[in-house]
Amino acid sequence: MAALSQLDLDRLEVDAKRTAVKQVANMLQRPDQLEKVDQYKRRVARKKATVEAMLKTALQSQLDGVRTGLSQLQTALQDVQEIKNGLEEVDNTYKSIANLNDKLKIVRDENTRHRQLAAAVDNLKHISTVPETIKKTADLIAEGKLLHAHKCLSELEMSRDDLLFEVHRQQTSSATDRNLIMQYFKDLDKIYTELGKQLWLVLQRTLITVRREPTVTVTVLRIIEREERTDAVMLKRQEQTGFIPPWRPKRWRAKCFEVLQESMSRRIEGSQLEDRTLDKMWLVRHLERTRKNVLEDIRVVKTLCEPCFPPSYHIVERYVSMYHKAIQQNLHDVINQQLESNEIVSLLNWVNAYTGPDAMGDPELQIDMSKLGPLLGEKMVETLQDHYLKTRGGNIKDWMNNTLKSDQNDWDRNTQPDADAEGYFITSMPVILFEMIEQNLQVAAHIHESMIVKVLDVCVNELLHLSKTFSAAIREYKDRHLVDRSKPKFYVLYMTANINNCLAFIGFAEQLRSKYVKSDIDEAKEPDKFAVLAKTFNSIAREGCRYLLEEVFIDLSSHTSGLLSRDLWLNSPIPVDTICITVEDYSQDFVHLKPKYFEYLMAKQAERIVVEYVKAMLSPSKKISFKSYEERKNAAEKVCQEAEQLERLFGKLAPGVQIPIDLMPMLMEAVKLKDTSMLSLEISGILNKYPDARVEQLVNLLQLRGDMSKSDARQMIMEIVGDENLSKPRQEGIFTQALTM
C-alpha cells in the first residue's frame, strides 16, 4: 500500500514538473518577456504562499475535530463506568430485600381490611337507608322532580359501585360477595329504568315541551349530561383497574338522539291520515302536511330548542338530519305501496321541490342541503320513472284508442263534420290527442328534464301504433260504405276530414319536435321517429284520397267503360260531359281538403281519367275499329277536344296542378297520321316522354288505326325499341297504371 502511495506521489511530481515547464515556456516565448522574470517569480511565490496557508488551515481544522472527538469518547467512557457501578448497587439492594414481600403480607392484609371498612363507613348512611331512598326517589319521579330523583339515585349508585370496586380489588374476591351487594341494591336498576322512561317521554314531546315548559327539557338534558360524564369516569377507571360497574356505560346521549329520531319518524308517519281508498289525493295531502310540519318544527327548533340544548349537540343540524332520514324512510314506505302514475308524479314533484324555497331551501332556515344528500337514490328515481313510463304508456294507449273510437262514432252522424276557420273539415281527434300529449309532457317537465324525452318517445310510439289502428278504421269505414253507398250519409265529407286530420297529426308532431327535441337526431344510430310518423300519416292521407277517387270512379264507371266505343262515345258528347260534371260536383266536397291533399287528389283524379282513356285506346279487345282515314281522324280530333275540355276543367278547379292530359293528343297523333313512314317518329316521341310504355301497348295503338296488321305493327315497334327486356326495371307511369287497373 505504501509502495503504491509512493508511486502516486512520484507520478504527481513528474506531472507537476511537466506542467510547470509548459507554463514557463508559454510565459517566455519572446525575448522581451525575460525582463518580467522577477515579476513572474513574485506572482508564483504569492500563489504558493496562499496555497500553503489554505493547507495549514485545513489541517488545523481536522486536528481540532479529532481532539474534540477524543475528549467526548473519554467522557462517555467515564459515564458508562458510573452507570455500571450504579446498576451493581441496585442489584445488590434488590437481593437484600427479596423476603420483604412476605414480611409485609400482614400489613397488606390489614390495609385491605381498613380500606373496606373505610368504604363501608363512608357509605354507611346510604347503605342503611337504601329502602327509604328508593321509595323517596320513586315519589320524586312521580312528582316530576327528576333532578332531585337523579341525585338520590346517583348517590346510591356511587355507594354500590364503591363496594363492588372494593370487592373487585380483593385478590380472593368471590362471586358471593358481589351477588350479595347486587341483591341488596336490586331496586336501584328498576328505579333507574323508571327514570329513563320519564326522560324519554319528555324528549318525545320536546317540540311541545319547549313551548310550554322549557325548564323540563333543560332538566332532562342536565341529567343526560351527568350520566355522560359518569360514563366517561367509569370508562377511564376501567382502563386503569379493569373494573366497570353494572349497566355502564349507559350512553343516554345516544339514546336521547334515538328517541328524537323515533319521534320524528312517528310525526312524519302521522301526517298520513288517509289512503287511496278514502281519497284519490291522499298522497298530495300527506306530502303537503309533511312539508308544513317539517318547516314549522325546524323553526321551533331554531328559536326554542337551540337555547335549551348544549351547544355540543348541534341540535338544529341534528334535527334537520333526523327529519331528512325520517322523510327518506317514509317515502320508501310510500313507494312500496305500488303507486299509480299520478301519485308517482306528485311524489317526484315533491322531491324536486324539497330543496326549493318553499321547503328546506327556505332562506330563513339557512339549511346547508349539501350535507344531507338526496331523498331518493338515483336507482330508486329511475325505477319510479320507468314504472311511470310503463303505466303512463298504457294509459296513453287507452286514451288514444278511446278517442279514436269516439271519433269513429261521429263518422256515422247525419250532420256534416266541423270546419276550421278556413273552411276545411276536421274532427276533434288530433286536437284532443295532442292536448293530452302536451299535458303529459308538461307533467314530465315537472318530474325531471330527462323525462320529457322519455315521455315524448312513449307518445310518438303510441301514435305510430294508433296510425295502424286509424288506417284500419278508415279502411273498414270505406268497406262498410261500399256495401251500402247511401250510408253513412256524409261519407265523403268525413273521409275528407280524416285526410285533413292526418295533416294535423303531422303538423302537431313537428311542433312537438321543435319544442321538445333540443338536438338533431342521428339517424345512423336510431331512426327519426318523427319522420316515420310524418311519413306514416302522409301515407294514410293518400290512402284516404284513393278511397275518395274510388268513390268518384264508381259513379263514372259506366261512362269510362264506354270511352272510344262506337255506340256510346264516337257520336255522343255525353260521356265526357258526364265525367266533367261528376268531377266538378265532387270537387265541391273536395275543396274542404287542405291544399296539399286537394291538389294531390285532383292530380290523381286527372291522371286516372287519362289512364281510362289510355286503357280504352290500348286495350287488346278494341271497342272500335276505324274503317277509313276520315273516321279515325274524326275520332282523334274528338279525343283532342275532350282533352282540351278536361284541361280547362282541371285548370279551373286546381290551377296549380300538373296533369298528363298531353298524352291523349300525343297518342291520337299516331292514330290519325296518314303517312305511315312518320309513325316511327311519333312512337319514339311517346317512348322518350313515357318510357314505361310496353311493346304490346304500342302494338295495340297502331292496330287502332285499322290499316295495319298485328305482325306489321309489332315489326315496326320492334324496329324502334328493339327486343323488350322484361326484367329491366321501369319507372311507373300512365302506361303501367293502364296495365294494372
XYZ file of C-alpha atoms in Angstrom:
741
model
C 0.000 0.000 0.000
C 2.885 2.350 0.915
C 4.657 1.436 -2.331
C 1.520 2.324 -4.303
C 1.212 5.688 -2.477
C 4.916 6.450 -3.249
C 4.364 5.660 -6.928
C 1.346 8.029 -6.976
C 3.377 10.818 -5.403
C 6.243 10.305 -7.880
C 3.820 10.394 -10.806
C 2.154 13.545 -9.460
C 5.524 15.204 -9.048
C 6.510 14.350 -12.647
C 3.175 15.682 -13.904
C 3.617 18.872 -11.883
C 7.112 19.460 -13.313
C 5.821 18.822 -16.846
C 3.009 21.300 -16.315
C 5.396 23.860 -14.847
C 7.733 23.541 -17.868
C 4.800 24.180 -20.202
C 3.720 27.243 -18.206
C 7.291 28.677 -18.158
C 7.624 28.033 -21.879
C 4.371 29.877 -22.501
C 5.462 32.842 -20.383
C 8.936 33.141 -22.001
C 8.154 32.802 -25.673
C 9.545 36.241 -26.641
C 12.865 37.913 -25.641
C 11.135 40.916 -24.134
C 9.391 38.620 -21.640
C 12.749 37.879 -19.917
C 12.516 41.282 -18.337
C 9.392 40.114 -16.436
C 11.009 37.043 -14.883
C 11.200 38.680 -11.458
C 7.587 39.671 -11.683
C 6.610 36.097 -12.580
C 8.651 34.778 -9.633
C 6.867 37.075 -7.182
C 3.454 36.085 -8.552
C 4.252 32.381 -8.216
C 5.623 32.927 -4.711
C 2.424 34.690 -3.616
C 0.277 31.920 -5.077
C 2.401 29.295 -3.332
C 2.072 31.093 -0.017
C -1.696 31.248 -0.404
C -1.970 27.549 -1.140
C 0.255 26.680 1.826
C -1.896 28.838 4.130
C -5.035 27.053 2.941
C -3.417 23.654 3.562
C -2.348 24.663 7.068
C -5.897 25.890 7.884
C -7.456 22.647 6.648
C -5.045 20.518 8.654
C -5.612 22.599 11.790
C -9.398 22.185 11.443
C -9.048 18.418 11.091
C -6.784 18.237 14.133
C -9.263 20.250 16.254
C -12.078 17.877 15.272
C -10.042 14.815 16.189
C -9.114 16.359 19.547
C -12.789 17.128 20.352
C -13.841 13.593 19.421
C -11.229 12.032 21.647
C -12.380 14.221 24.542
C -16.055 13.130 24.089
C -15.050 9.475 23.930
C -13.206 9.850 27.222
C -16.232 11.453 28.884
C -18.564 8.713 27.533
C -16.275 6.030 28.909
C -16.437 7.602 32.355
C -20.276 7.823 32.227
C -20.612 4.179 31.220
C -18.422 3.175 34.134
C -20.565 5.166 36.590
C -23.792 3.607 35.259
C -22.309 0.172 35.576
C -21.424 0.826 39.218
C -24.932 2.172 39.931
C -26.628 -0.899 38.409
C -24.471 -3.163 40.502
C -25.539 -1.277 43.664
C -29.228 -1.587 42.688
C -28.840 -5.284 42.040
C -27.241 -5.812 45.449
C -30.044 -3.816 47.122
C -32.786 -5.946 45.465
C -31.080 -9.074 46.630
C -31.028 -7.791 50.199
C -34.827 -7.170 50.310
C -36.002 -10.322 48.492
C -38.020 -11.511 51.561
C -39.616 -8.115 52.299
C -42.861 -9.006 50.425
C -43.550 -11.931 52.746
C -42.749 -9.818 55.815
C -45.280 -7.111 54.710
C -48.158 -9.535 53.933
C -49.747 -8.946 57.339
C -49.560 -5.186 56.810
C -51.085 -5.504 53.338
C -53.996 -7.619 54.558
C -54.615 -5.192 57.405
C -54.594 -2.325 54.883
C -57.176 -4.079 52.724
C -59.494 -4.596 55.676
C -59.019 -0.999 56.712
C -59.875 0.260 53.209
C -63.016 -1.899 53.055
C -64.122 -0.723 56.463
C -63.446 2.863 55.471
C -65.604 2.425 52.343
C -68.345 0.822 54.413
C -68.211 3.675 56.936
C -68.315 6.284 54.148
C -71.348 4.636 52.515
C -72.985 3.504 55.741
C -75.533 6.243 55.599
C -76.640 5.269 52.076
C -76.408 1.545 52.723
C -78.614 1.729 55.792
C -81.243 3.883 54.070
C -81.470 2.104 50.688
C -85.188 1.136 51.011
C -86.152 4.624 52.199
C -84.112 6.264 49.424
C -85.631 4.026 46.783
C -89.162 4.922 47.943
C -88.294 8.598 48.140
C -86.831 8.536 44.642
C -89.926 6.850 43.242
C -92.075 9.566 44.815
C -89.857 12.276 43.348
C -90.153 10.737 39.899
C -93.918 10.568 40.267
C -93.981 14.242 41.276
C -91.845 15.180 38.262
C -88.865 16.252 40.355
C -86.478 14.434 38.072
C -83.306 16.316 39.019
C -83.689 15.509 42.742
C -84.580 11.937 41.934
C -81.472 11.568 39.830
C -79.299 12.977 42.639
C -80.600 10.365 45.053
C -80.080 7.587 42.541
C -76.552 8.797 41.784
C -75.621 8.665 45.490
C -76.981 5.123 45.844
C -75.245 4.044 42.660
C -71.965 5.537 43.841
C -72.209 3.608 47.144
C -72.925 0.361 45.329
C -70.111 0.917 42.820
C -67.595 1.698 45.611
C -68.471 -1.539 47.396
C -68.230 -3.518 44.163
C -64.901 -1.904 43.389
C -63.508 -2.914 46.786
C -64.678 -6.466 46.198
C -63.070 -6.362 42.744
C -59.729 -5.245 44.258
C -59.545 -8.205 46.629
C -57.218 -10.871 45.359
C -59.529 -13.545 46.694
C -62.808 -11.870 45.755
C -65.766 -14.198 45.413
C -68.954 -14.067 43.359
C -70.933 -14.447 46.587
C -69.868 -11.021 47.868
C -70.688 -9.418 44.523
C -74.090 -11.097 44.311
C -74.861 -10.051 47.867
C -74.242 -6.418 47.034
C -76.211 -6.632 43.767
C -79.140 -8.259 45.550
C -79.166 -5.544 48.187
C -79.257 -2.814 45.505
C -81.569 -4.705 43.131
C -84.273 -2.000 43.185
C -81.771 0.608 42.025
C -81.845 -0.560 38.409
C -85.653 -0.636 38.383
C -85.841 2.969 39.571
C -83.226 3.955 37.008
C -85.350 2.340 34.300
C -88.406 4.248 35.513
C -86.434 7.494 35.473
C -85.280 6.740 31.923
C -88.885 6.248 30.802
C -89.776 9.673 32.130
C -86.797 11.226 30.381
C -87.645 9.608 27.046
C -91.268 10.633 27.396
C -90.225 14.259 27.825
C -87.853 14.028 24.863
C -90.553 12.534 22.658
C -92.622 15.643 23.334
C -89.694 18.045 23.028
C -91.295 20.333 20.433
C -94.349 20.745 22.660
C -92.434 20.940 25.951
C -90.061 23.699 24.827
C -93.064 25.889 24.088
C -94.784 25.345 27.447
C -92.145 24.280 29.981
C -88.628 24.619 28.544
C -87.163 24.071 32.049
C -88.363 20.459 31.976
C -86.396 19.886 28.767
C -83.329 21.536 30.292
C -83.641 19.303 33.396
C -83.749 16.164 31.264
C -80.701 17.283 29.307
C -78.792 18.041 32.533
C -79.492 14.511 33.792
C -78.318 13.048 30.479
C -75.113 15.081 30.600
C -74.448 13.956 34.198
C -74.759 10.363 33.072
C -72.433 11.018 30.148
C -69.782 12.413 32.498
C -70.207 9.412 34.815
C -69.793 7.100 31.812
C -66.523 8.846 30.933
C -65.192 8.500 34.509
C -66.099 4.828 34.679
C -64.537 4.041 31.313
C -61.314 5.752 32.410
C -61.344 3.730 35.677
C -61.829 0.568 33.603
C -58.677 1.371 31.631
C -56.749 1.756 34.898
C -58.241 -1.024 37.079
C -60.239 -3.263 34.749
C -63.428 -2.614 36.781
C -66.658 -1.363 35.186
C -69.890 -1.018 37.227
C -73.092 -2.765 36.099
C -75.088 -1.053 33.337
C -72.167 1.150 32.382
C -71.735 2.857 30.034
C -75.402 3.861 29.768
C -74.893 6.112 26.718
C -78.003 8.148 27.426
C -76.961 10.854 24.997
C -77.070 8.362 22.122
C -80.396 7.119 23.477
C -81.602 10.719 23.514
C -80.923 11.058 19.782
C -82.582 7.705 19.086
C -85.725 8.854 20.908
C -85.760 12.132 18.981
C -85.329 10.233 15.696
C -88.207 7.897 16.547
C -90.423 10.830 17.439
C -89.592 12.465 14.096
C -90.475 9.263 12.239
C -93.790 8.950 14.073
C -94.612 12.579 13.339
C -93.965 12.078 9.622
C -95.994 8.865 9.587
C -98.773 10.617 11.469
C -99.148 13.092 8.609
C -100.828 10.365 6.547
C -104.448 10.496 7.642
C -105.992 8.619 4.716
C -105.112 6.250 1.889
C -106.075 5.698 -1.740
C -109.369 4.007 -0.837
C -110.582 7.104 1.031
C -109.170 9.886 -1.112
C -107.518 9.833 -4.536
C -105.454 12.850 -3.469
C -104.187 11.163 -0.309
C -100.519 11.375 -1.266
C -100.664 15.058 -2.192
C -102.316 15.857 1.139
C -99.827 13.721 3.047
C -96.799 15.338 1.389
C -98.167 18.843 1.906
C -98.840 18.185 5.594
C -95.325 16.769 5.911
C -93.828 19.880 4.329
C -95.735 22.234 6.614
C -94.978 20.197 9.749
C -91.273 19.978 8.982
C -90.919 23.703 8.320
C -92.871 24.582 11.462
C -90.848 22.167 13.615
C -87.481 23.377 12.321
C -88.474 26.971 13.087
C -89.360 25.875 16.644
C -86.011 24.091 16.950
C -84.084 27.178 15.796
C -85.918 29.561 18.101
C -86.746 27.492 21.214
C -84.761 24.252 21.237
C -81.352 25.703 20.435
C -81.164 27.720 23.725
C -82.172 24.632 25.744
C -79.743 22.097 24.292
C -75.984 22.129 24.909
C -74.003 23.676 22.020
C -72.146 20.389 21.516
C -75.435 18.776 20.466
C -75.674 20.985 17.335
C -79.370 20.419 17.782
C -80.554 22.340 14.680
C -78.298 20.347 12.351
C -79.278 17.124 14.111
C -82.989 17.857 13.856
C -82.650 18.653 10.148
C -80.707 15.433 9.616
C -83.227 13.388 11.618
C -86.161 14.856 9.718
C -84.329 14.142 6.476
C -83.858 10.482 7.447
C -87.458 10.189 8.642
C -88.754 11.602 5.348
C -86.471 9.246 3.419
C -87.853 6.236 5.270
C -91.442 7.419 4.894
C -91.021 7.940 1.156
C -89.648 4.417 0.773
C -92.644 3.083 2.710
C -94.987 5.048 0.448
C -93.225 3.784 -2.691
C -93.640 0.194 -1.508
C -97.416 0.693 -1.707
C -97.264 0.354 -5.533
C -98.005 3.939 -6.536
C -100.139 4.876 -9.503
C -98.730 7.078 -12.257
C -100.306 10.329 -10.968
C -99.042 9.518 -7.464
C -95.506 8.983 -8.819
C -95.709 12.420 -10.430
C -96.839 14.001 -7.160
C -94.055 12.285 -5.219
C -91.258 13.157 -7.675
C -92.501 16.748 -7.932
C -92.414 16.992 -4.144
C -88.895 15.534 -4.045
C -87.736 18.070 -6.653
C -89.264 20.928 -4.637
C -87.797 19.599 -1.370
C -84.676 21.752 -1.661
C -86.582 24.751 -3.014
C -87.509 27.978 -1.238
C -90.917 26.606 -0.227
C -89.351 23.734 1.702
C -85.903 23.049 3.139
C -84.367 25.736 0.949
C -86.290 28.485 2.789
C -83.821 31.393 3.168
C -84.951 31.947 6.775
C -83.890 28.432 7.802
C -80.372 28.692 6.301
C -80.002 24.916 5.948
C -76.953 23.518 4.180
C -78.596 20.880 1.976
C -75.256 19.673 0.588
C -74.643 17.748 3.852
C -77.914 15.817 3.661
C -77.788 14.074 0.316
C -80.765 13.238 -1.926
C -84.073 11.997 -0.530
C -84.194 9.206 -3.103
C -81.257 7.437 -4.674
C -80.699 7.586 -8.413
C -81.670 3.926 -8.790
C -84.946 4.459 -6.931
C -85.749 7.548 -9.026
C -85.022 5.602 -12.219
C -87.258 2.753 -11.018
C -90.102 5.203 -10.329
C -89.607 6.890 -13.682
C -89.603 3.545 -15.507
C -92.772 2.485 -13.664
C -94.359 5.844 -14.502
C -93.435 5.474 -18.172
C -94.804 1.935 -18.300
C -98.066 2.901 -16.600
C -98.389 6.160 -18.490
C -97.702 4.379 -21.776
C -100.639 2.049 -21.117
C -102.855 4.990 -20.156
C -101.860 6.956 -23.246
C -102.604 3.953 -25.434
C -106.054 3.555 -23.860
C -106.792 7.274 -24.198
C -105.776 7.278 -27.856
C -107.854 4.204 -28.660
C -110.872 5.575 -26.788
C -110.529 8.909 -28.575
C -110.381 7.115 -31.928
C -113.467 5.045 -31.060
C -115.345 8.180 -30.054
C -114.276 9.826 -33.302
C -115.391 6.764 -35.284
C -118.863 7.075 -33.782
C -119.046 10.627 -35.125
C -118.275 9.443 -38.680
C -121.758 7.941 -38.925
C -123.579 11.092 -37.815
C -126.217 12.676 -40.037
C -124.543 16.050 -39.694
C -121.528 17.414 -41.503
C -118.152 17.415 -39.717
C -116.880 20.585 -38.109
C -114.791 23.008 -40.147
C -111.875 25.165 -39.081
C -111.643 28.923 -39.624
C -110.607 28.396 -43.257
C -113.483 26.033 -44.024
C -111.505 22.775 -44.046
C -113.343 19.853 -42.479
C -111.739 18.334 -39.378
C -112.665 16.284 -36.337
C -111.626 16.898 -32.765
C -109.393 13.800 -32.507
C -105.979 15.381 -33.346
C -106.520 18.318 -31.012
C -107.704 16.094 -28.157
C -104.776 13.708 -28.557
C -102.122 16.380 -28.796
C -103.559 18.343 -25.894
C -103.305 15.122 -23.908
C -99.711 14.617 -25.090
C -98.837 18.216 -24.223
C -100.265 17.791 -20.734
C -98.214 14.636 -20.209
C -95.063 16.409 -21.380
C -95.699 19.328 -19.038
C -96.128 16.861 -16.188
C -92.880 15.139 -17.230
C -91.083 18.504 -17.173
C -92.018 18.890 -13.502
C -90.574 15.460 -12.749
C -87.229 15.934 -14.487
C -85.954 17.394 -17.719
C -84.789 13.961 -18.906
C -88.355 12.651 -18.535
C -89.573 14.939 -21.335
C -87.662 12.991 -23.980
C -88.741 9.641 -22.496
C -92.437 10.582 -22.338
C -92.235 12.113 -25.804
C -90.744 8.863 -27.087
C -93.610 6.899 -25.495
C -96.180 9.253 -27.047
C -94.622 9.017 -30.508
C -94.521 5.211 -30.262
C -98.186 5.136 -29.278
C -99.022 7.490 -32.158
C -97.297 5.070 -34.506
C -99.421 2.245 -33.072
C -102.507 4.441 -33.348
C -101.722 5.137 -37.002
C -102.152 1.440 -37.794
C -105.488 1.332 -35.965
C -106.541 4.606 -37.619
C -105.655 3.272 -41.074
C -107.598 0.078 -40.423
C -110.561 2.122 -39.151
C -110.630 4.248 -42.314
C -110.409 1.115 -44.478
C -113.250 -0.511 -42.547
C -115.257 2.722 -42.893
C -114.759 2.619 -46.673
C -115.633 -1.075 -46.943
C -118.792 -0.563 -44.898
C -119.803 2.326 -47.149
C -119.295 0.295 -50.316
C -121.780 -2.290 -49.065
C -124.492 0.384 -48.962
C -123.353 3.639 -50.572
C -126.241 5.539 -49.048
C -124.658 5.099 -45.650
C -123.084 6.907 -43.957
C -124.774 9.983 -45.322
C -121.672 12.178 -45.200
C -119.093 9.534 -46.048
C -117.135 11.770 -48.446
C -117.057 14.679 -46.004
C -115.865 12.595 -43.063
C -113.250 10.902 -45.229
C -112.155 14.411 -46.199
C -111.974 15.359 -42.515
C -109.855 12.301 -41.744
C -107.426 13.186 -44.528
C -107.124 16.667 -43.042
C -106.624 15.052 -39.631
C -103.526 13.318 -40.994
C -102.056 16.681 -41.922
C -102.961 17.951 -38.452
C -101.125 14.982 -36.917
C -98.048 15.777 -38.999
C -98.170 19.461 -38.029
C -98.644 18.750 -34.318
C -95.806 16.214 -34.367
C -93.491 18.785 -35.926
C -94.479 21.291 -33.229
C -93.597 18.751 -30.532
C -90.278 18.062 -32.182
C -89.288 21.720 -32.476
C -90.423 22.439 -28.912
C -89.015 19.477 -27.009
C -86.218 17.919 -29.084
C -83.145 20.044 -28.415
C -80.676 18.354 -30.788
C -80.732 16.742 -34.202
C -81.458 13.017 -34.300
C -78.616 10.839 -35.522
C -80.440 8.533 -37.925
C -77.331 6.319 -38.156
C -77.871 5.338 -34.502
C -81.661 5.371 -34.332
C -84.497 6.080 -36.760
C -86.091 9.514 -36.749
C -89.480 8.560 -35.324
C -90.927 11.972 -36.136
C -90.015 11.472 -39.798
C -91.511 7.968 -39.673
C -94.650 9.395 -38.060
C -94.989 12.082 -40.732
C -94.429 9.527 -43.485
C -96.992 7.163 -41.951
C -99.767 9.745 -41.649
C -98.965 11.098 -45.106
C -99.399 7.556 -46.403
C -102.745 7.256 -44.577
C -103.878 10.572 -46.066
C -103.006 9.396 -49.570
C -104.815 6.163 -48.856
C -107.878 8.234 -47.937
C -107.516 10.149 -51.191
C -107.528 6.852 -53.088
C -110.763 5.925 -51.304
C -112.313 9.203 -52.453
C -111.130 8.537 -56.010
C -112.669 5.111 -55.779
C -115.961 6.762 -54.821
C -115.764 9.112 -57.804
C -114.942 6.429 -60.336
C -117.646 4.113 -59.097
C -120.024 6.831 -60.280
C -118.056 7.231 -63.533
C -117.534 3.551 -64.250
C -120.434 3.274 -66.677
C -119.139 6.272 -68.641
C -115.415 5.445 -68.620
C -116.173 1.925 -69.786
C -117.845 3.389 -72.891
C -114.898 5.549 -73.949
C -113.759 5.040 -77.570
C -116.779 2.850 -78.272
C -118.724 3.428 -81.497
C -122.169 3.380 -79.940
C -121.664 5.245 -76.645
C -118.840 7.611 -77.432
C -117.988 8.252 -81.091
C -121.171 10.065 -81.954
C -122.090 11.355 -78.465
C -120.668 14.036 -76.141
C -122.400 12.504 -73.133
C -119.501 10.507 -71.600
C -117.030 13.359 -71.312
C -119.721 15.829 -70.262
C -120.862 13.442 -67.550
C -117.240 12.958 -66.430
C -116.709 16.722 -66.212
C -119.976 17.291 -64.350
C -119.233 14.495 -61.884
C -115.690 15.725 -61.272
C -116.892 19.267 -60.738
C -119.658 18.088 -58.446
C -117.284 16.079 -56.270
C -114.810 18.947 -56.234
C -117.383 20.946 -54.281
C -116.779 18.476 -51.455
C -113.053 18.133 -52.118
C -112.431 21.880 -51.683
C -112.764 21.162 -47.962
C -109.471 19.265 -48.195
C -106.316 21.081 -47.153
C -104.488 22.420 -50.265
C -101.741 19.793 -50.105
C -104.136 16.875 -50.424
C -106.678 18.698 -52.575
C -104.002 19.219 -55.207
C -102.811 15.635 -54.790
C -106.361 14.306 -55.166
C -107.126 16.449 -58.232
C -103.850 15.404 -59.862
C -104.615 11.738 -59.205
C -108.185 12.232 -60.473
C -106.994 13.787 -63.721
C -104.344 11.087 -64.074
C -106.972 8.394 -63.544
C -109.181 9.874 -66.282
C -106.212 9.900 -68.652
C -105.495 6.293 -67.683
C -109.094 5.368 -68.539
C -108.655 6.933 -71.985
C -105.314 5.159 -72.450
C -106.878 1.828 -71.415
C -109.641 2.382 -73.949
C -107.088 3.185 -76.695
C -104.628 0.378 -75.936
C -106.939 -2.401 -74.846
C -106.304 -5.662 -76.730
C -110.070 -6.094 -77.138
C -110.760 -2.975 -79.148
C -114.047 -1.211 -78.598
C -113.829 0.427 -82.022
C -112.144 -0.331 -85.332
C -111.733 2.534 -87.769
C -112.687 1.762 -91.363
C -111.269 4.830 -93.013
C -108.828 7.640 -92.547
C -111.637 10.145 -92.115
C -113.198 8.101 -89.351
C -110.022 7.777 -87.331
C -109.225 11.445 -87.979
C -112.594 12.456 -86.559
C -112.088 10.163 -83.528
C -108.626 11.582 -82.934
C -109.910 15.134 -83.106
C -112.709 14.214 -80.703
C -110.196 12.856 -78.197
C -108.121 16.040 -78.556
C -111.218 18.172 -77.998
C -112.120 16.190 -74.900
C -108.532 16.513 -73.654
C -108.822 20.271 -74.039
C -112.184 20.184 -72.232
C -110.650 18.214 -69.339
C -107.635 20.503 -69.225
C -109.888 23.552 -68.947
C -111.902 21.842 -66.221
C -108.911 20.953 -64.072
C -107.297 24.305 -64.829
C -110.389 25.907 -63.326
C -110.712 23.546 -60.361
C -106.996 23.179 -59.495
C -104.960 25.806 -61.355
C -101.563 24.805 -59.984
C -101.864 21.066 -60.595
C -99.755 19.418 -63.318
C -101.797 16.787 -65.178
C -100.704 14.459 -68.045
C -103.509 15.486 -70.418
C -100.967 15.991 -73.231
C -100.615 12.205 -73.577
C -104.106 11.892 -75.094
C -103.464 14.087 -78.176
C -99.937 12.627 -78.458
C -101.395 9.119 -78.820
C -104.087 10.342 -81.216
C -101.407 11.890 -83.443
C -100.093 8.390 -84.018
C -103.635 7.237 -84.826
C -104.630 9.970 -87.265
C -101.239 10.220 -89.030
C -101.796 9.439 -92.721
C -98.165 8.885 -93.720
C -97.079 5.613 -92.035
C -93.427 6.440 -92.659
C -93.734 9.107 -89.956
C -95.148 6.685 -87.386
C -91.714 5.703 -86.082
C -91.042 9.353 -85.219
C -94.315 9.647 -83.290
C -93.704 6.366 -81.437
C -90.175 7.492 -80.496
C -91.590 10.735 -79.122
C -94.038 8.774 -76.978
C -91.275 6.496 -75.659
C -88.981 9.415 -74.853
C -91.618 11.093 -72.713
C -93.247 7.944 -71.303
C -90.552 5.239 -71.087
C -92.894 2.860 -69.202
C -94.854 2.143 -72.396
C -94.851 -1.583 -73.247
C -94.391 -3.093 -76.691
C -97.832 -4.705 -76.626
C -99.448 -1.384 -75.738
C -97.768 0.358 -78.674
C -98.729 -2.505 -80.975
C -102.358 -2.137 -79.868
C -102.120 1.615 -80.511
C -101.035 1.041 -84.118
C -103.711 -1.561 -84.599
C -106.280 1.024 -83.521
C -105.584 2.785 -86.849
C -107.254 -0.087 -88.704
C -104.744 -0.047 -91.576
C -102.008 -2.274 -90.092
C -101.928 -5.943 -89.179
C -100.656 -7.024 -85.823
C -97.496 -8.525 -87.287
C -96.711 -5.326 -89.217
C -97.354 -3.216 -86.130
C -95.125 -5.419 -83.972
C -92.353 -5.370 -86.561
C -92.429 -1.577 -86.673
C -92.365 -1.282 -82.879
C -89.523 -3.780 -82.560
C -87.538 -1.836 -85.141
C -87.943 1.251 -82.976
C -87.312 -0.191 -79.497
C -85.508 -3.476 -80.169
C -86.136 -6.610 -78.083
C -88.067 -5.736 -74.975
C -86.185 -6.656 -71.807
C -88.988 -7.587 -69.428
C -86.614 -7.808 -66.443
C -85.473 -4.245 -66.930
C -86.947 -2.046 -64.161
C -89.284 0.678 -65.349
C -90.497 3.740 -63.565
C -94.238 3.508 -63.002
C -96.317 5.864 -65.098
C -99.538 6.168 -67.054
C -98.913 3.092 -69.188
C -98.077 0.966 -66.142
C -101.294 2.066 -64.453
C -103.224 1.253 -67.599
C -101.945 -2.315 -67.329
C -102.686 -2.769 -63.621
C -106.130 -1.122 -63.387
